Amino acid sequence: MHTIYLDNNATTRVDPKVFEAIKPYFTELYGNPSSMHRFGGQVGGKIREARDQVAHFLGCDAREIIFTSCGSESDNTAIRSALEAFPEKKHIITTAVEHPAILSLCTHLEKKKGYEVTYLSTDEHGRLDLEEYKQAFRPDTAIVSVMWANNETGNIYPIEKMAHIARENGVIFHTDAVQAVGKVDINLSAIPVDMLSLSGHKLHAPKGVGALYVRKGLAFHPFLIGGHQERGRRAGTENTTGIVALGKACELAQTNMEAENTTVKALRDRLETGILQAIPHTRVNGDPENRLPNTTNISFGYVEGEAILLMMDQVGICASSGSACTSGSLEPSHVLMAMNVPFTFAHGSIRFSLSRFTTQEDIDFVLQTMPSLIENLRTLSPFSEEKEAPAITKRFAK
């Protein structure tokens, strides 16, 4: 059975060019990059090249890049570093729609360390209120952490404006750009972002590598303490293959940025429009004007997302539910609930996320398959057009 992979916000296929670039570092060039001998030294040189590639892609200095193991480590390092730099400050600003890498850490800091966290709200399209944001600052605010783009809806947030406001208030600004990198033009030399997290496997590098940008001159405290690697800012022998891959992936992402915003966006729009036209009681969740070009989050009323995913899997289509069904919970997505999406629609939400490897044939197959799939599930649902449904659900039905 052919696999239609539309779950690229979860992880991406390693680009064959990236794979070719890293193969020698498994079996031939396996020296420790910190070694004094030339065999290891040549690997150290390749890491420097990868650091230059990442820095060039982000518009910053190579010395401002710290390689990590993933986006979550980068996020944890950024927030913990800011709190350690300003131990007298006990307040954090973030949003209610962040990735668990931020939300779970903030909850931990509240419960275990006595910090106070302001969670910015959103409107029904997932947009932030900048006036609420301006009012959230306090004299003891240590850091603001706001994602550049939402992993579930694809919403793009006004990071440049928010970073300027944080700078005016003398507060460190961090952004989790894991979903934005490779799809949104980022030039860190032009905006006052202090720290930025990214992850390799979201842009066609392997899992297990990430990076943290730290603006030059910013007080920094390492999360992992030990060896001298990364100029003493992140201990542990470097993940050579991952780092080389990340450098190559950034180079390729720069080349493919236009295609992401034209070709991939056109496929996303065709998928979205086709589903909305063919299937009644559907709605798109998110900001219609500011979204990632590869993402659409669609709610199918009167049916559960978990059941949709299982049926899609039977025909080879991979996507994600907007709810936490896959983790065994029946609670809908915290992102959609923050947007006040009606419960029965939030429960039936599916995130389709495309990549530059998605084809026209993939989209055609999904459009041919989804109408009958949803129709069959609705015949089994306790709610339908003919049956009584919660009033709040009817209000949003198309």
Tab-separated table of C-alpha atoms in Angstrom, residues 130-277:
chain	number	residue	atom	x	y	z
A	130	LEU	CA	-0.925	42.760	21.442
A	131	GLU	CA	-2.628	45.063	23.953
A	132	GLU	CA	-3.021	42.137	26.354
A	133	TYR	CA	0.641	41.345	25.725
A	134	LYS	CA	1.773	44.894	26.529
A	135	GLN	CA	-0.215	44.823	29.770
A	136	ALA	CA	1.367	41.525	30.855
A	137	PHE	CA	4.832	42.956	31.565
A	138	ARG	CA	5.864	43.371	35.210
A	139	PRO	CA	9.022	44.645	36.862
A	140	ASP	CA	9.911	41.038	37.718
A	141	THR	CA	9.321	39.581	34.217
A	142	ALA	CA	12.390	37.529	33.326
A	143	ILE	CA	11.563	36.258	29.849
A	144	VAL	CA	8.925	36.174	27.110
A	145	SER	CA	8.624	32.947	25.125
A	146	VAL	CA	6.263	32.916	22.134
A	147	MET	CA	6.287	30.400	19.291
A	148	TRP	CA	6.925	31.775	15.796
A	149	ALA	CA	4.329	29.471	14.262
A	150	ASN	CA	1.803	27.125	15.832
A	151	ASN	CA	2.357	23.421	15.258
A	152	GLU	CA	-1.373	22.567	15.135
A	153	THR	CA	-2.985	25.408	13.194
A	154	GLY	CA	0.059	26.824	11.418
A	155	ASN	CA	-0.735	30.316	12.720
A	156	ILE	CA	2.177	32.726	12.348
A	157	TYR	CA	2.556	35.167	15.228
A	158	PRO	CA	3.851	38.763	15.059
A	159	ILE	CA	7.274	37.899	16.415
A	160	GLU	CA	9.056	41.028	15.216
A	161	LYS	CA	6.528	43.325	16.929
A	162	MET	CA	6.510	41.245	20.098
A	163	ALA	CA	10.303	41.151	20.243
A	164	HIS	CA	10.439	44.960	19.934
A	165	ILE	CA	7.922	45.343	22.764
A	166	ALA	CA	9.946	42.995	24.965
A	167	ARG	CA	13.107	44.955	24.185
A	168	GLU	CA	11.342	48.230	25.138
A	169	ASN	CA	10.498	46.622	28.480
A	170	GLY	CA	14.049	45.354	28.996
A	171	VAL	CA	12.949	41.689	28.914
A	172	ILE	CA	14.626	38.770	27.125
A	173	PHE	CA	12.613	37.496	24.142
A	174	HIS	CA	12.752	33.840	23.092
A	175	THR	CA	10.864	32.204	20.241
A	176	ASP	CA	10.273	28.529	19.507
A	177	ALA	CA	10.688	28.610	15.731
A	178	VAL	CA	10.656	24.848	15.239
A	179	GLN	CA	7.725	24.951	12.787
A	180	ALA	CA	8.623	28.255	11.145
A	181	VAL	CA	12.212	27.571	10.082
A	182	GLY	CA	12.324	26.680	6.406
A	183	LYS	CA	8.881	28.112	5.704
A	184	VAL	CA	9.177	31.703	6.943
A	185	ASP	CA	11.965	34.110	6.017
A	186	ILE	CA	14.023	34.727	9.169
A	187	ASN	CA	16.753	37.358	9.468
A	188	LEU	CA	17.942	37.608	13.055
A	189	SER	CA	20.239	40.516	12.273
A	190	ALA	CA	17.159	42.667	11.621
A	191	ILE	CA	14.903	41.828	14.586
A	192	PRO	CA	15.535	41.968	18.355
A	193	VAL	CA	14.976	38.269	19.084
A	194	ASP	CA	17.377	37.228	21.856
A	195	MET	CA	17.056	33.446	21.594
A	196	LEU	CA	15.518	31.122	18.975
A	197	SER	CA	14.981	27.354	18.999
A	198	LEU	CA	14.910	25.059	15.982
A	199	SER	CA	14.828	21.319	15.362
A	200	GLY	CA	16.484	19.368	12.561
A	201	HIS	CA	13.822	16.756	11.909
A	202	LYS	CA	11.225	19.417	11.081
A	203	LEU	CA	13.224	20.517	8.022
A	204	HIS	CA	14.371	17.242	6.479
A	205	ALA	CA	17.356	16.461	8.727
A	206	PRO	CA	17.322	13.408	11.049
A	207	LYS	CA	15.861	13.336	14.552
A	208	GLY	CA	18.210	14.034	17.459
A	209	VAL	CA	19.674	17.399	16.507
A	210	GLY	CA	18.578	20.977	17.110
A	211	ALA	CA	20.056	24.409	17.617
A	212	LEU	CA	19.656	27.392	19.881
A	213	TYR	CA	20.488	30.884	18.695
A	214	VAL	CA	21.748	33.112	21.522
A	215	ARG	CA	22.294	36.765	20.706
A	216	LYS	CA	25.894	37.866	21.200
A	217	GLY	CA	26.372	39.576	24.569
A	218	LEU	CA	23.307	38.015	26.194
A	219	ALA	CA	23.970	36.557	29.652
A	220	PHE	CA	23.876	32.775	29.181
A	221	HIS	CA	23.907	29.831	31.579
A	222	PRO	CA	24.295	26.314	30.130
A	223	PHE	CA	21.710	23.618	30.733
A	224	LEU	CA	24.115	20.701	30.272
A	225	ILE	CA	27.332	21.146	32.242
A	226	GLY	CA	30.442	19.067	31.606
A	227	GLY	CA	32.961	19.231	28.771
A	228	HIS	CA	34.098	22.224	26.780
A	229	GLN	CA	32.009	21.505	23.686
A	230	GLU	CA	30.096	24.370	22.060
A	231	ARG	CA	32.528	26.824	23.718
A	232	GLY	CA	31.419	25.602	27.144
A	233	ARG	CA	27.763	26.340	26.480
A	234	ARG	CA	26.495	22.772	25.891
A	235	ALA	CA	28.470	19.812	27.176
A	236	GLY	CA	28.592	16.418	25.469
A	237	THR	CA	30.365	14.965	22.456
A	238	GLU	CA	28.929	16.528	19.346
A	239	ASN	CA	26.334	14.611	17.307
A	240	THR	CA	28.454	14.901	14.201
A	241	THR	CA	26.082	13.274	11.739
A	242	GLY	CA	23.134	15.270	13.075
A	243	ILE	CA	25.020	18.556	12.965
A	244	VAL	CA	26.334	17.997	9.431
A	245	ALA	CA	22.785	17.061	8.420
A	246	LEU	CA	21.319	20.185	9.990
A	247	GLY	CA	23.795	22.379	8.128
A	248	LYS	CA	22.932	20.738	4.812
A	249	ALA	CA	19.199	20.861	5.589
A	250	CYS	CA	19.417	24.616	6.233
A	251	GLU	CA	21.240	25.100	2.936
A	252	LEU	CA	18.514	23.166	1.110
A	253	ALA	CA	15.731	24.953	3.005
A	254	GLN	CA	17.041	28.282	1.777
A	255	THR	CA	16.970	26.973	-1.788
A	256	ASN	CA	13.437	25.607	-1.402
A	257	MET	CA	11.869	28.525	0.503
A	258	GLU	CA	10.102	29.886	-2.573
A	259	ALA	CA	8.695	26.460	-3.470
A	260	GLU	CA	7.385	26.069	0.085
A	261	ASN	CA	5.412	29.293	-0.336
A	262	THR	CA	4.193	28.648	-3.879
A	263	THR	CA	4.065	24.978	-4.882
A	264	VAL	CA	3.435	23.526	-1.430
A	265	LYS	CA	0.974	26.294	-0.559
A	266	ALA	CA	-0.977	25.652	-3.781
A	267	LEU	CA	-1.274	21.957	-2.906
A	268	ARG	CA	-2.380	22.848	0.637
A	269	ASP	CA	-5.008	25.253	-0.684
A	270	ARG	CA	-6.294	22.693	-3.174
A	271	LEU	CA	-6.618	20.083	-0.439
A	272	GLU	CA	-8.347	22.503	1.918
A	273	THR	CA	-10.771	23.863	-0.673
A	274	GLY	CA	-11.581	20.410	-1.994
A	275	ILE	CA	-12.441	19.047	1.443
A	276	LEU	CA	-14.570	22.056	2.394
A	277	GLN	CA	-16.497	21.846	-0.878
